Amino acid sequence: MDSVLSTADRGGPSQPLLLANGLRKHFPIPGGLLGRATKVVRAVDDLSLSVAKGETLGVVGESGCGKSTVARLLMRLIQPDKGTMVLDGDPVDEPHGITVNELRRQVQMVFQDSYASLNPRLTIVETLAFAPKAHGLANAEARARSRDLLAKVGLDPDNFADRYPHELSGGQRQRVNIARALALRPRLVILDEAVSALDKSVEAQVLNMLVDLKEEFGLTYIFISHDLNVVQYLSDRVMVMYLGKIVEIGAVEAIYGSPQHPYTRALLSARPTMDPRRRTKEAPIQGDPPNPIDPPSGCRFRTRCPFAEDVCARAEPLLTDTGAQEVACHMRIRGSGHTKAP
């Protein structure tokens, strides 16, 4: 590994690779006097998470729940209004910590739109070599690494290196984007709906490739998707988001085998089934998510929850450890006042 682009494991396997504490992002809505913002969209509200080295953390939730905003906050593509981040023991963008540029050497991202993510004027090998050259690698070495990465993602360098993005299929372009994310030898790769635009046969190939690359390069993944089956296949832990908050997080076996939050249960029961004897006859969850400009008091899911009681409107449930997973639900908090609480 090239010293100019490599970063050693500093804290050992027990130290989380990434810690985020109290992340908040509110987007102002202009409309008041002289266009001043009087309201905000609460995209992410005081979210804290930890990502262990070598794991895959799946992130699921309905559209608009804040999944992609979390990804962009972790990459610092947008600045948080509040909150801190620590990468393997080093604070991010703080005194005595690492800069955002140093963060992006170790954390890379793959976006959903494979075509918009590539420069149409650069050949594939030029695209892959750009970042390593910008970080000090010689041109010949950068191009050699690019060809090697093309081979790693299943594209013959002799056939694809000098092509342009419009000459590739969607699946081939996404393989190029994954190769580009690996060009700086990162430790963490954030995949934001990276396979959702692909047809199922190509999606399966890319997922298997991601598993192989994780093993070969010792990667850690944050995998964001609306496809619960894909998340189950790829993830070690799963984080369920609703309206900018985490409602449940835990091992994939616990989340899929014994979901504790009503929202998680509704998401899982909405999955299509191939068994005609297990057809879904009623919508597992009613209505649309509330307006993120003015979310409900207390539990944000209470307006759609069949178990909601007065306490759900009065107090916000905090993430509580139930043994196998952490859940933000008054029914799981001892002594909360809910009739179903332990």
Tab-separated table of C-alpha atoms in Angstrom:
chain	number	residue	atom	x	y	z
A	1	MET	CA	0.000	0.000	0.000
A	2	ASP	CA	1.306	3.443	-0.896
A	3	SER	CA	2.319	5.438	2.163
A	4	VAL	CA	1.049	8.699	0.682
A	5	LEU	CA	-2.491	7.328	0.600
A	6	SER	CA	-2.607	4.733	3.371
A	7	THR	CA	-3.723	5.121	6.948
A	8	ALA	CA	-2.928	2.525	9.588
A	9	ASP	CA	-5.426	1.208	12.102
A	10	ARG	CA	-4.600	3.395	15.075
A	11	GLY	CA	-7.022	2.341	17.775
A	12	GLY	CA	-7.195	-1.426	17.417
A	13	PRO	CA	-10.246	-3.524	16.524
A	14	SER	CA	-12.220	-2.578	19.651
A	15	GLN	CA	-12.198	1.154	18.856
A	16	PRO	CA	-15.067	2.194	16.546
A	17	LEU	CA	-13.977	3.364	13.111
A	18	LEU	CA	-16.557	6.147	13.089
A	19	LEU	CA	-18.427	7.836	15.927
A	20	ALA	CA	-21.043	10.525	15.342
A	21	ASN	CA	-22.657	12.247	18.278
A	22	GLY	CA	-25.663	14.565	18.202
A	23	LEU	CA	-25.656	15.261	14.449
A	24	ARG	CA	-28.287	17.784	13.463
A	25	LYS	CA	-29.186	19.267	10.083
A	26	HIS	CA	-32.102	21.636	9.597
A	27	PHE	CA	-32.684	23.192	6.178
A	28	PRO	CA	-34.135	26.719	6.358
A	29	ILE	CA	-37.170	27.580	4.237
A	30	PRO	CA	-37.144	31.179	2.954
A	31	GLY	CA	-40.500	32.893	2.963
A	32	GLY	CA	-40.648	35.423	5.742
A	33	LEU	CA	-40.060	39.152	5.546
A	34	LEU	CA	-37.379	39.919	2.890
A	35	GLY	CA	-37.027	36.209	2.228
A	36	ARG	CA	-35.802	35.417	5.722
A	37	ALA	CA	-36.217	31.835	6.843
A	38	THR	CA	-38.951	31.424	9.410
A	39	LYS	CA	-39.237	27.631	9.324
A	40	VAL	CA	-36.851	24.717	8.883
A	41	VAL	CA	-37.020	21.175	7.548
A	42	ARG	CA	-35.754	18.892	10.319
A	43	ALA	CA	-33.878	16.455	8.081
A	44	VAL	CA	-31.659	14.958	10.812
A	45	ASP	CA	-32.321	15.620	14.495
A	46	ASP	CA	-29.641	14.863	17.127
A	47	LEU	CA	-28.582	11.542	15.656
A	48	SER	CA	-25.766	9.482	17.200
A	49	LEU	CA	-24.255	6.321	15.735
A	50	SER	CA	-21.191	4.125	15.917
A	51	VAL	CA	-19.658	2.039	13.128
A	52	ALA	CA	-17.305	-0.784	14.089
A	53	LYS	CA	-14.263	-1.681	12.006
A	54	GLY	CA	-15.010	-4.276	9.355
A	55	GLU	CA	-18.784	-4.259	9.738
A	56	THR	CA	-21.550	-3.338	7.328
A	57	LEU	CA	-24.161	-1.031	8.833
A	58	GLY	CA	-27.407	-1.043	6.860
A	59	VAL	CA	-29.636	2.055	6.975
A	60	VAL	CA	-33.320	1.727	6.067
A	61	GLY	CA	-36.455	3.846	6.207
A	62	GLU	CA	-39.067	5.497	4.016
A	63	SER	CA	-38.160	8.178	1.502
A	64	GLY	CA	-37.582	11.474	3.289
A	65	CYS	CA	-36.531	9.916	6.596
A	66	GLY	CA	-33.032	11.435	6.402
A	67	LYS	CA	-30.902	8.513	5.192
A	68	SER	CA	-29.111	10.384	2.412
A	69	THR	CA	-28.687	13.491	4.569
A	70	VAL	CA	-26.896	11.355	7.163
A	71	ALA	CA	-24.561	10.045	4.448
A	72	ARG	CA	-23.725	13.558	3.278
A	73	LEU	CA	-23.149	14.718	6.851
A	74	LEU	CA	-20.743	11.843	7.480
A	75	MET	CA	-18.833	12.747	4.298
A	76	ARG	CA	-19.055	16.456	5.195
A	77	LEU	CA	-20.573	17.196	1.803
A	78	ILE	CA	-22.892	19.339	3.912
A	79	GLN	CA	-21.963	20.878	7.237
A	80	PRO	CA	-23.929	19.802	10.325
A	81	ASP	CA	-25.665	22.508	12.343
A	82	LYS	CA	-24.567	20.700	15.466
A	83	GLY	CA	-22.754	17.532	16.503
A	84	THR	CA	-19.307	15.968	16.421
A	85	MET	CA	-17.567	13.192	14.507
A	86	VAL	CA	-14.587	11.044	15.453
A	87	LEU	CA	-12.728	8.849	12.945
A	88	ASP	CA	-10.699	6.113	14.655
A	89	GLY	CA	-10.024	8.326	17.666
A	90	ASP	CA	-9.379	11.544	15.714
A	91	PRO	CA	-11.941	14.370	15.945
A	92	VAL	CA	-12.995	15.660	12.527
A	93	ASP	CA	-12.492	19.326	11.608
A	94	GLU	CA	-11.594	20.348	15.154
A	95	PRO	CA	-8.366	21.562	16.785
A	96	HIS	CA	-5.932	18.677	17.262
A	97	GLY	CA	-8.036	16.539	14.928
A	98	ILE	CA	-8.109	15.722	11.217
A	99	THR	CA	-9.279	18.013	8.420
A	100	VAL	CA	-12.184	17.305	6.092
A	101	ASN	CA	-9.691	16.527	3.293
A	102	GLU	CA	-8.026	13.923	5.489
A	103	LEU	CA	-11.459	12.506	6.344
A	104	ARG	CA	-12.224	12.050	2.643
A	105	ARG	CA	-9.032	10.117	2.079
A	106	GLN	CA	-10.384	7.507	4.478
A	107	VAL	CA	-14.113	7.775	3.771
A	108	GLN	CA	-15.524	7.558	0.249
A	109	MET	CA	-19.046	7.477	-1.147
A	110	VAL	CA	-20.893	5.785	-4.024
A	111	PHE	CA	-24.048	7.565	-5.200
A	112	GLN	CA	-27.241	6.224	-6.772
A	113	ASP	CA	-26.979	7.936	-10.173
A	114	SER	CA	-24.078	6.177	-11.859
A	115	TYR	CA	-24.015	8.503	-14.891
A	116	ALA	CA	-24.243	11.849	-13.076
A	117	SER	CA	-21.372	10.754	-10.809
A	118	LEU	CA	-18.903	10.523	-13.723
A	119	ASN	CA	-17.321	13.266	-15.812
A	120	PRO	CA	-18.495	12.628	-19.410
A	121	ARG	CA	-15.315	14.236	-20.805
A	122	LEU	CA	-12.877	11.916	-19.058
A	123	THR	CA	-12.081	8.359	-20.002
A	124	ILE	CA	-12.600	5.729	-17.336
A	125	VAL	CA	-8.876	5.401	-16.553
A	126	GLU	CA	-8.546	9.195	-16.268
A	127	THR	CA	-11.537	9.285	-13.910
A	128	LEU	CA	-10.057	6.612	-11.635
A	129	ALA	CA	-6.570	8.161	-11.659
A	130	PHE	CA	-7.735	11.697	-10.873
A	131	ALA	CA	-8.026	11.450	-7.076
A	132	PRO	CA	-4.769	9.508	-6.489
A	133	LYS	CA	-2.883	12.063	-8.607
A	134	ALA	CA	-4.504	14.917	-6.670
A	135	HIS	CA	-3.209	13.323	-3.478
A	136	GLY	CA	0.367	13.052	-4.723
A	137	LEU	CA	0.648	9.752	-6.595
A	138	ALA	CA	2.693	9.812	-9.801
A	139	ASN	CA	0.735	9.659	-13.056
A	140	ALA	CA	2.102	6.244	-14.096
A	141	GLU	CA	1.347	4.742	-10.681
A	142	ALA	CA	-2.138	6.271	-10.614
A	143	ARG	CA	-2.987	4.852	-14.038
A	144	ALA	CA	-1.588	1.448	-13.080
A	145	ARG	CA	-3.734	1.456	-9.945
A	146	SER	CA	-6.752	2.446	-12.032
A	147	ARG	CA	-6.295	-0.502	-14.380
A	148	ASP	CA	-5.848	-2.827	-11.420
A	149	LEU	CA	-9.067	-1.556	-9.834
A	150	LEU	CA	-10.975	-2.039	-13.078
A	151	ALA	CA	-9.931	-5.676	-13.019
A	152	LYS	CA	-10.973	-5.942	-9.354
A	153	VAL	CA	-14.523	-4.801	-10.185
A	154	GLY	CA	-14.845	-7.203	-13.103
A	155	LEU	CA	-14.077	-4.892	-16.041
A	156	ASP	CA	-11.262	-5.823	-18.439
A	157	PRO	CA	-8.817	-2.856	-18.402
A	158	ASP	CA	-7.805	-3.408	-22.014
A	159	ASN	CA	-11.436	-3.152	-23.048
A	160	PHE	CA	-12.782	-0.441	-20.691
A	161	ALA	CA	-9.900	1.848	-19.647
A	162	ASP	CA	-10.166	4.181	-22.652
A	163	ARG	CA	-13.952	4.252	-22.914
A	164	TYR	CA	-16.159	7.167	-21.925
A	165	PRO	CA	-19.095	6.881	-19.474
A	166	HIS	CA	-21.760	7.018	-22.203
A	167	GLU	CA	-20.255	3.872	-23.746
A	168	LEU	CA	-20.975	1.810	-20.622
A	169	SER	CA	-24.169	0.251	-19.297
A	170	GLY	CA	-25.631	1.284	-15.937
A	171	GLY	CA	-24.138	-1.713	-14.165
A	172	GLN	CA	-20.709	-1.120	-15.707
A	173	ARG	CA	-20.804	2.569	-14.712
A	174	GLN	CA	-21.652	1.664	-11.139
A	175	ARG	CA	-18.706	-0.748	-11.062
A	176	VAL	CA	-16.520	2.170	-12.196
A	177	ASN	CA	-17.934	4.328	-9.397
A	178	ILE	CA	-17.112	1.622	-6.858
A	179	ALA	CA	-13.591	1.341	-8.287
A	180	ARG	CA	-13.205	5.121	-8.033
A	181	ALA	CA	-14.312	5.017	-4.389
A	182	LEU	CA	-11.517	2.505	-3.728
A	183	ALA	CA	-8.829	4.488	-5.580
A	184	LEU	CA	-7.622	6.262	-2.419
A	185	ARG	CA	-7.617	3.009	-0.437
A	186	PRO	CA	-10.319	4.200	1.983
A	187	ARG	CA	-11.289	2.460	5.195
A	188	LEU	CA	-15.012	3.291	5.074
A	189	VAL	CA	-17.252	3.313	1.979
A	190	ILE	CA	-20.748	4.823	2.157
A	191	LEU	CA	-23.088	3.358	-0.465
A	192	ASP	CA	-26.207	5.498	-0.924
A	193	GLU	CA	-28.781	3.471	-2.898
A	194	ALA	CA	-25.833	2.248	-4.954
A	195	VAL	CA	-27.655	-0.716	-6.509
A	196	SER	CA	-31.266	0.508	-6.569
A	197	ALA	CA	-31.117	1.682	-10.207
A	198	LEU	CA	-29.833	-1.681	-11.481
A	199	ASP	CA	-31.904	-4.606	-12.688
A	200	LYS	CA	-31.956	-7.619	-10.373
A	201	SER	CA	-29.439	-9.799	-12.208
A	202	VAL	CA	-26.861	-6.992	-12.357
A	203	GLU	CA	-27.698	-5.993	-8.766
A	204	ALA	CA	-26.869	-9.505	-7.555
A	205	GLN	CA	-23.502	-9.417	-9.338
A	206	VAL	CA	-22.619	-6.018	-7.834
A	207	LEU	CA	-23.659	-7.125	-4.330
A	208	ASN	CA	-21.477	-10.226	-4.530
A	209	MET	CA	-18.633	-8.051	-5.800
A	210	LEU	CA	-19.071	-5.719	-2.805
A	211	VAL	CA	-18.790	-8.684	-0.442
A	212	ASP	CA	-15.564	-9.825	-2.150
A	213	LEU	CA	-14.057	-6.306	-2.167
A	214	LYS	CA	-14.832	-5.858	1.526
A	215	GLU	CA	-12.933	-9.036	2.311
A	216	GLU	CA	-9.999	-8.244	0.035
A	217	PHE	CA	-9.481	-4.607	1.082
A	218	GLY	CA	-10.592	-4.877	4.721
A	219	LEU	CA	-13.371	-2.338	4.201
A	220	THR	CA	-16.172	-1.065	6.394
A	221	TYR	CA	-19.502	-0.231	4.743
A	222	ILE	CA	-22.472	1.995	5.495
A	223	PHE	CA	-25.107	0.658	3.120
A	224	ILE	CA	-28.200	2.834	2.594
A	225	SER	CA	-31.135	1.279	0.770
A	226	HIS	CA	-34.915	1.071	0.645
A	227	ASP	CA	-34.630	-2.614	-0.356
A	228	LEU	CA	-34.929	-4.549	2.893
A	229	ASN	CA	-33.899	-7.850	1.312
A	230	VAL	CA	-30.647	-6.388	-0.001
A	231	VAL	CA	-29.892	-4.829	3.397
A	232	GLN	CA	-30.522	-8.161	5.091
A	233	TYR	CA	-28.130	-9.925	2.713
A	234	LEU	CA	-25.277	-7.448	3.066
A	235	SER	CA	-25.485	-6.039	6.606
A	236	ASP	CA	-24.156	-7.035	10.015
A	237	ARG	CA	-26.218	-4.400	11.843
A	238	VAL	CA	-29.267	-2.416	10.724
A	239	MET	CA	-30.324	1.124	11.658
A	240	VAL	CA	-33.986	2.051	11.082
A	241	MET	CA	-34.744	5.769	10.618
A	242	TYR	CA	-38.007	7.663	10.771
A	243	LEU	CA	-38.352	11.415	10.228
A	244	GLY	CA	-34.733	12.262	11.074
A	245	LYS	CA	-34.475	9.980	14.109
A	246	ILE	CA	-33.205	6.474	14.813
A	247	VAL	CA	-36.109	4.319	15.997
A	248	GLU	CA	-34.298	0.971	16.166
A	249	ILE	CA	-30.764	-0.323	15.725
A	250	GLY	CA	-29.248	-3.738	16.271
A	251	ALA	CA	-27.864	-6.922	14.754
A	252	VAL	CA	-29.455	-7.901	11.457
A	253	GLU	CA	-30.715	-11.195	12.937
A	254	ALA	CA	-32.469	-9.351	15.782
A	255	ILE	CA	-34.007	-6.643	13.596
A	256	TYR	CA	-35.341	-9.067	10.991
A	257	GLY	CA	-36.092	-11.930	13.378
A	258	SER	CA	-37.714	-10.004	16.235
A	259	PRO	CA	-38.390	-6.323	15.404
A	260	GLN	CA	-39.371	-4.336	18.493
A	261	HIS	CA	-40.547	-1.005	17.085
A	262	PRO	CA	-43.982	-0.814	15.395
A	263	TYR	CA	-42.453	1.067	12.468
A	264	THR	CA	-39.803	-1.617	11.904
A	265	ARG	CA	-42.488	-4.314	12.025
A	266	ALA	CA	-44.568	-2.382	9.487
A	267	LEU	CA	-41.597	-1.981	7.122
A	268	LEU	CA	-40.777	-5.688	7.267
A	269	SER	CA	-44.382	-6.794	6.808
A	270	ALA	CA	-44.606	-4.608	3.687
A	271	ARG	CA	-41.975	-6.695	1.901
A	272	PRO	CA	-43.393	-8.514	-1.123
A	273	THR	CA	-43.681	-12.272	-0.781
A	274	MET	CA	-43.571	-15.015	-3.415
A	275	ASP	CA	-45.814	-17.243	-1.284
A	276	PRO	CA	-49.481	-16.892	-2.397
A	277	ARG	CA	-50.615	-18.136	1.037
A	278	ARG	CA	-48.931	-15.169	2.740
A	279	ARG	CA	-50.310	-12.318	0.687
A	280	THR	CA	-50.524	-8.908	2.333
A	281	LYS	CA	-54.216	-7.973	2.357
A	282	GLU	CA	-54.027	-4.747	4.340
A	283	ALA	CA	-51.485	-1.954	4.291
A	284	PRO	CA	-49.155	-2.594	7.249
A	285	ILE	CA	-48.779	1.143	7.847
A	286	GLN	CA	-51.377	3.843	7.251
A	287	GLY	CA	-50.933	7.350	5.905
A	288	ASP	CA	-47.897	9.377	4.901
A	289	PRO	CA	-45.032	10.544	7.128
A	290	PRO	CA	-45.790	13.841	8.919
A	291	ASN	CA	-44.411	17.127	7.650
A	292	PRO	CA	-40.736	17.390	8.715
A	293	ILE	CA	-41.224	21.159	9.074
A	294	ASP	CA	-43.588	20.576	11.997
A	295	PRO	CA	-43.085	17.021	13.298
A	296	PRO	CA	-45.415	15.602	15.982
A	297	SER	CA	-44.546	16.100	19.625
A	298	GLY	CA	-43.138	13.193	21.593
A	299	CYS	CA	-42.758	10.088	19.434
A	300	ARG	CA	-42.717	11.127	15.781
A	301	PHE	CA	-44.338	7.858	14.715
A	302	ARG	CA	-47.333	8.195	17.038
A	303	THR	CA	-49.655	9.696	14.382
A	304	ARG	CA	-49.412	6.439	12.398
A	305	CYS	CA	-48.935	3.976	15.249
A	306	PRO	CA	-51.821	1.652	16.273
A	307	PHE	CA	-50.433	1.477	19.839
A	308	ALA	CA	-50.107	5.242	20.473
A	309	GLU	CA	-51.197	6.503	23.910
A	310	ASP	CA	-51.056	9.825	25.758
A	311	VAL	CA	-47.462	9.290	26.894
A	312	CYS	CA	-46.371	9.015	23.253
A	313	ALA	CA	-47.461	12.628	22.664
A	314	ARG	CA	-46.038	13.972	25.939
A	315	ALA	CA	-42.501	12.562	25.908
A	316	GLU	CA	-39.992	11.592	23.250
A	317	PRO	CA	-38.831	7.973	23.710
A	318	LEU	CA	-35.057	7.586	23.942
A	319	LEU	CA	-33.129	4.697	22.450
A	320	THR	CA	-33.269	1.960	25.080
A	321	ASP	CA	-31.215	-1.235	25.133
A	322	THR	CA	-33.543	-4.238	25.137
A	323	GLY	CA	-30.767	-6.829	24.973
A	324	ALA	CA	-30.512	-7.691	21.292
A	325	GLN	CA	-31.180	-4.184	19.955
A	326	GLU	CA	-31.846	-0.574	20.936
A	327	VAL	CA	-35.384	0.729	20.452
A	328	ALA	CA	-36.974	4.170	20.811
A	329	CYS	CA	-40.489	3.171	21.856
A	330	HIS	CA	-42.406	3.729	25.097
A	331	MET	CA	-43.688	0.142	24.916
A	332	ARG	CA	-40.099	-1.038	25.459
A	333	ILE	CA	-39.097	1.425	28.195
A	334	ARG	CA	-39.668	0.141	31.714
A	335	GLY	CA	-41.953	2.431	33.690
A	336	SER	CA	-42.632	4.784	30.761
A	337	GLY	CA	-46.352	4.970	31.500
A	338	HIS	CA	-47.463	3.079	28.391
A	339	THR	CA	-49.894	0.257	29.176
A	340	LYS	CA	-47.715	-2.206	27.240
A	341	ALA	CA	-44.456	-1.116	28.914
A	342	PRO	CA	-42.614	-3.765	30.948
